[in-house]
Coordinates of C-alpha atoms and ligand atoms in Angstrom, one line a residue:
M1 CA 41.7 14.9 -0.7
G2 CA 40.7 15.6 3.2
D3 CA 41.1 19.2 2.6
H4 CA 38.5 19.2 -0.1
L5 CA 36.1 17.3 2.0
D6 CA 36.7 19.5 5.2
Q7 CA 36.4 22.6 3.2
I8 CA 33.3 21.4 1.5
R9 CA 31.8 20.4 4.9
D10 CA 32.7 23.5 6.6
A11 CA 31.1 25.5 3.4
V12 CA 27.7 23.6 4.0
I13 CA 27.8 23.9 7.6
S14 CA 28.2 27.7 7.4
G15 CA 25.9 28.2 4.4
K16 CA 28.8 29.4 2.0
H17 CA 26.4 29.1 -0.9
K18 CA 28.7 31.6 -3.0
E19 CA 31.8 29.4 -2.7
I20 CA 30.4 26.0 -2.7
E21 CA 30.4 25.7 -6.6
E22 CA 34.4 26.4 -6.8
L23 CA 34.9 24.1 -4.1
V24 CA 32.8 21.1 -5.5
K25 CA 34.5 21.8 -9.0
A26 CA 37.9 21.8 -7.4
A27 CA 37.1 18.5 -5.7
I28 CA 35.8 17.0 -8.9
E29 CA 38.7 18.3 -10.8
D30 CA 41.1 16.4 -8.2
N31 CA 39.3 13.3 -8.5
V32 CA 37.5 13.2 -5.3
E33 CA 35.2 10.0 -5.2
L34 CA 31.8 11.2 -5.5
N35 CA 30.3 9.1 -2.9
N36 CA 32.9 10.5 -0.6
L37 CA 31.8 14.2 -1.3
I38 CA 28.2 13.2 -1.0
N39 CA 28.4 11.2 2.2
D40 CA 31.5 12.5 4.0
A41 CA 31.2 16.0 3.5
M42 CA 27.8 17.3 2.3
I43 CA 25.4 14.7 4.5
A44 CA 28.2 15.1 7.3
A45 CA 27.5 18.4 7.2
M46 CA 23.8 18.4 7.2
D47 CA 24.0 16.2 10.5
V48 CA 26.0 18.9 12.2
V49 CA 23.5 21.5 11.0
G50 CA 20.7 19.6 12.4
R51 CA 22.4 18.7 15.8
K52 CA 23.1 22.9 15.9
F53 CA 19.5 23.4 15.5
A54 CA 18.6 20.9 18.0
D55 CA 20.8 22.7 20.4
G56 CA 19.3 25.9 19.6
D57 CA 22.8 27.4 18.1
I58 CA 21.1 28.0 14.7
F59 CA 17.6 28.5 13.7
V60 CA 15.7 28.0 10.7
P61 CA 17.2 30.5 8.2
E62 CA 20.3 29.4 9.0
M63 CA 19.3 25.6 8.2
L64 CA 17.7 26.9 5.0
V65 CA 20.9 28.6 3.7
S66 CA 22.9 25.4 4.4
A67 CA 20.3 23.5 2.4
V68 CA 20.7 25.7 -0.5
T69 CA 24.3 25.6 -0.4
M70 CA 24.0 21.8 0.0
K71 CA 21.7 21.8 -3.4
K72 CA 24.0 23.7 -5.4
G73 CA 26.8 21.4 -4.7
L74 CA 24.9 18.3 -5.6
D75 CA 23.6 20.0 -8.7
L76 CA 27.3 20.0 -9.9
I77 CA 27.3 16.3 -9.1
K78 CA 23.9 15.2 -10.4
P79 CA 25.4 15.0 -14.4
L80 CA 28.4 13.1 -13.4
L81 CA 26.2 10.3 -11.7
K82 CA 24.1 9.3 -15.1
D83 CA 24.2 5.8 -16.4
E84 CA 25.4 5.3 -19.9
D85 CA 22.5 3.1 -20.7
T86 CA 19.6 4.7 -21.9
Q87 CA 17.3 1.9 -21.7
S88 CA 15.0 2.6 -18.7
K89 CA 15.1 -0.2 -15.9
G90 CA 11.7 0.9 -14.6
T91 CA 9.3 3.6 -13.4
I92 CA 9.3 5.2 -10.0
I93 CA 7.5 7.9 -8.4
M94 CA 8.7 9.9 -5.7
C95 CA 7.8 12.4 -3.2
T96 CA 7.8 13.9 0.3
V97 CA 4.7 13.2 2.3
K98 CA 1.9 15.9 3.3
G99 CA 3.1 18.4 5.7
D100 CA 6.8 17.8 5.2
I101 CA 9.1 20.1 3.0
H102 CA 12.4 18.4 3.5
D103 CA 13.7 17.2 0.0
I104 CA 17.4 16.8 0.1
G105 CA 17.3 13.4 0.8
K106 CA 14.6 12.7 -1.7
N107 CA 16.4 14.4 -4.3
L108 CA 19.6 12.7 -3.4
V109 CA 17.7 9.1 -3.7
I110 CA 16.4 10.4 -7.2
M111 CA 19.8 11.3 -8.3
M112 CA 21.2 7.7 -7.5
L113 CA 18.2 6.0 -9.0
E114 CA 18.5 8.2 -12.2
G115 CA 22.1 7.6 -12.3
A116 CA 21.4 3.6 -12.1
G117 CA 19.1 3.9 -15.0
F118 CA 15.6 4.1 -13.4
T119 CA 13.0 6.8 -14.9
V120 CA 11.7 8.9 -11.9
I121 CA 8.9 11.1 -11.7
D122 CA 9.4 13.5 -9.0
L123 CA 6.1 15.0 -7.5
G124 CA 8.0 17.3 -5.1
V125 CA 7.1 17.9 -1.5
D126 CA 3.8 18.4 0.8
L127 CA 2.2 15.8 -1.6
T128 CA -1.6 15.2 -0.7
V129 CA -2.8 11.7 -0.9
E130 CA -5.6 12.7 -3.5
T131 CA -2.9 13.9 -5.9
L132 CA -0.7 11.1 -5.4
I133 CA -3.4 8.5 -6.0
Q134 CA -4.5 10.3 -9.3
K135 CA -0.7 10.1 -10.2
V136 CA -0.1 6.6 -9.4
E137 CA -3.5 5.7 -11.4
E138 CA -2.5 7.8 -14.3
I139 CA 1.4 6.9 -14.6
K140 CA 1.2 3.2 -13.4
P141 CA 4.5 2.9 -11.8
D142 CA 6.5 0.0 -10.8
I143 CA 7.7 1.6 -7.5
L144 CA 6.5 4.5 -5.3
G145 CA 8.8 5.9 -2.8
L146 CA 7.8 8.1 0.1
S147 CA 10.2 10.2 2.0
A148 CA 9.5 11.8 5.4
L149 CA 11.8 13.8 7.7
L150 CA 9.6 14.8 10.5
T151 CA 8.0 12.4 13.1
T152 CA 5.0 14.4 12.9
T153 CA 4.8 13.4 9.3
M154 CA 5.4 9.9 9.5
P155 CA 1.6 8.9 10.1
E156 CA 0.9 10.4 6.5
M157 CA 2.9 7.6 5.2
K158 CA 0.7 5.1 6.9
H159 CA -2.3 7.0 5.7
V160 CA -1.0 6.7 2.0
M161 CA -0.5 3.0 2.5
E162 CA -4.2 2.8 3.7
T163 CA -5.6 4.8 0.9
L164 CA -3.6 2.8 -1.8
G165 CA -4.9 -0.4 -0.3
S166 CA -8.5 0.9 -0.3
K167 CA -8.4 1.8 -4.0
G168 CA -6.8 -1.7 -4.8
L169 CA -3.7 -0.3 -6.0
R170 CA -1.4 -2.4 -4.3
D171 CA -1.3 -5.4 -6.6
T172 CA 1.6 -4.6 -8.8
L173 CA 2.9 -1.4 -7.1
K174 CA 6.0 -1.8 -4.7
V175 CA 6.2 0.9 -2.1
M176 CA 9.8 1.9 -0.6
V177 CA 10.0 4.5 2.5
G178 CA 12.7 6.3 3.6
G179 CA 14.0 9.5 5.6
A180 CA 15.7 10.1 9.1
P181 CA 13.0 8.9 11.5
V182 CA 11.7 6.1 9.6
D183 CA 13.0 2.5 9.9
A184 CA 12.6 -1.0 8.5
T185 CA 10.1 -1.7 11.6
F186 CA 7.9 1.3 10.9
A187 CA 7.9 0.4 7.1
E188 CA 6.9 -3.2 7.8
K189 CA 4.2 -1.8 10.5
I190 CA 2.4 0.1 7.7
G191 CA 2.7 -2.7 5.2
A192 CA 5.4 -1.0 2.9
D193 CA 7.5 -3.3 0.9
G194 CA 10.7 -1.9 1.9
Y195 CA 13.2 0.9 3.7
G196 CA 15.7 2.7 2.3
K197 CA 18.4 3.7 5.1
D198 CA 20.0 5.8 2.4
A199 CA 20.4 6.3 -1.3
A200 CA 22.9 3.5 -1.9
E201 CA 20.2 0.9 -0.2
A202 CA 17.2 2.7 -2.0
V203 CA 19.0 1.8 -5.0
K204 CA 19.8 -1.6 -4.2
L205 CA 16.1 -2.2 -2.7
V206 CA 14.4 -0.9 -6.1
R207 CA 16.9 -3.1 -8.3
D208 CA 15.7 -6.0 -5.9
F209 CA 12.0 -5.0 -6.4
V210 CA 12.2 -5.0 -10.2
S211 CA 14.5 -8.2 -10.5
A212 CA 11.6 -10.1 -8.4
K213 CA 9.1 -8.9 -11.0
Ligands
LIG1 CO1 14.2 20.9 9.2 N1 14.4 19.3 10.7 N2 12.7 21.3 10.0 N3 14.6 21.9 8.0 N4 15.8 19.9 9.0 C1 15.0 18.2 10.8 C2 14.9 16.8 10.0 C3 15.2 17.8 12.2 C4 15.8 16.3 12.7 C5 16.4 19.0 12.7 C6 16.4 18.6 14.4 O1 15.4 19.2 15.1 N5 17.9 18.2 14.7 C7 14.1 18.1 12.9 C8 12.9 17.0 12.8 C9 12.6 16.6 14.3 C10 11.6 15.5 14.2 O2 10.6 15.5 13.4 N6 11.9 14.7 15.2 C11 13.5 19.3 11.8 C12 12.4 20.3 12.1 C13 11.9 20.4 13.5 C14 11.9 21.3 11.0 C15 11.0 22.4 11.1 C16 9.8 21.7 12.0 C17 11.5 23.7 11.9 C18 10.4 24.8 12.1 O3 10.0 25.2 11.6 N7 10.4 25.0 13.8 C19 10.8 22.5 9.9 C20 9.6 21.9 9.1 C21 9.2 22.1 7.8 C22 8.2 21.2 7.2 O4 8.8 20.2 6.5 N8 7.0 21.1 7.6 C23 12.0 22.2 9.0 C24 12.3 23.1 7.9 C25 13.7 22.9 7.6 C26 14.3 23.7 6.3 C27 13.2 24.1 5.3 C28 14.8 24.6 6.8 C29 15.4 22.6 5.7 C30 14.9 21.6 4.6 C31 15.2 22.4 3.1 C32 14.8 21.4 2.1 O5 15.0 19.8 2.5 N9 14.7 21.7 0.9 C33 15.6 21.6 7.0 C34 16.9 21.1 7.1 C35 17.8 21.3 6.2 C36 17.0 19.9 7.9 C37 18.0 19.1 8.4 C38 19.0 20.0 9.3 C39 18.8 18.5 7.1 C40 17.8 17.6 6.6 C41 18.7 16.8 5.1 O6 18.8 17.5 4.2 N10 19.5 15.9 5.5 C42 17.4 17.9 9.8 C43 18.5 17.4 10.5 C44 19.0 16.3 9.9 O7 18.6 15.2 9.5 N11 20.4 15.9 10.3 C45 16.2 18.7 10.0 C46 20.5 15.6 4.6 C47 19.8 14.5 3.7 C48 20.8 14.0 2.7 O8 19.6 13.3 4.7 O9 17.0 13.9 4.3 O10 18.0 12.0 6.0 P1 18.0 12.6 4.6 O11 18.1 11.7 3.6 C49 18.7 10.5 3.6 C50 18.0 9.5 4.3 O12 17.3 9.5 5.1 C51 17.4 8.5 3.0 O13 18.3 8.9 1.9 C52 18.9 10.4 1.8 C53 20.3 10.0 1.4 O14 21.3 9.2 2.6 N12 16.1 8.8 2.5 C54 15.5 7.8 1.9 C55 15.3 10.2 2.4 N13 14.4 10.0 2.1 C56 14.3 8.4 1.3 C57 13.1 8.0 0.8 C58 13.5 7.0 0.3 C59 14.9 6.1 0.7 C60 15.6 6.8 1.6 O15 12.8 5.9 -0.5 C61 11.3 6.4 -0.9

């Protein structure tokens, strides 16, 4: 069991994108818990990659190959997280805010939300507030999820909140924020309705939003 997790973690760290699928398939066949695969192997690997980057031991290209490797692994896990219940529990728009192209965390949150029975519309990364507002007006989701991985893109979340307010779009819309540099204090400060520390907490928060409606 531990072997699988170690091998997958090492493969993501060293960007072995050609080997990752075989490793993940083998772990799934051996009934390794999906939560462990995601948290203890893949996310743990990304933490190491982030530290190596911060220490100057690796650079953007290596970080990118690790990201590609993780995505390939997650793609195999995604279908296994699906809820059998086909009735949607609510609609969520998700995006990474303008200036930020990190999407692994957002995609993971989406996978878990879809697995929990929510309909998720993914608007991608580096999303301008204008496009976002247009989509919120058009789709009228129950919840909007904003992700940011850079300290420099956190102010864009505040900008989005202010724009939603000025357009009168906050009455029925709940807003959840998340991403490594964000915390509950920041969420409260910008007037968001909640903060998801990780994908599991994001699902719990969304369930709370929907049941409070
Ligand atoms: Co970048 N990057 N990166 N990067 N990158 C970080 C974030 C960094 C911390 C690395 C470091 O220095 N240690 C650093 C930011 C520093 C800072 O702002 N303080 C950094 C930097 C500096 C940069 C560039 C500026 C580098 C450069 O060009 N010089 C550049 C910026 C580009 C841009 O966005 N404009 C850049 C680029 C990249 C790549 C493209 C190479 C690649 C991203 C590929 C991709 O996403 N498609 C990349 C990567 C891979 C990382 C690290 C290594 C890993 C991020 C990740 O995927 N983590 C990252 C270091 C790190 O985080 N340890 C780093 C795994 C993922 C599952 O976790 O995204 O935190 P995370 O998501 C979690 C939670 O945060 C939460 O749930 C998820 C699951 O648990 N969550 C939500 C996330 N969103 C949520 C939304 C919610 C709720 C919960 O509700 C809406």
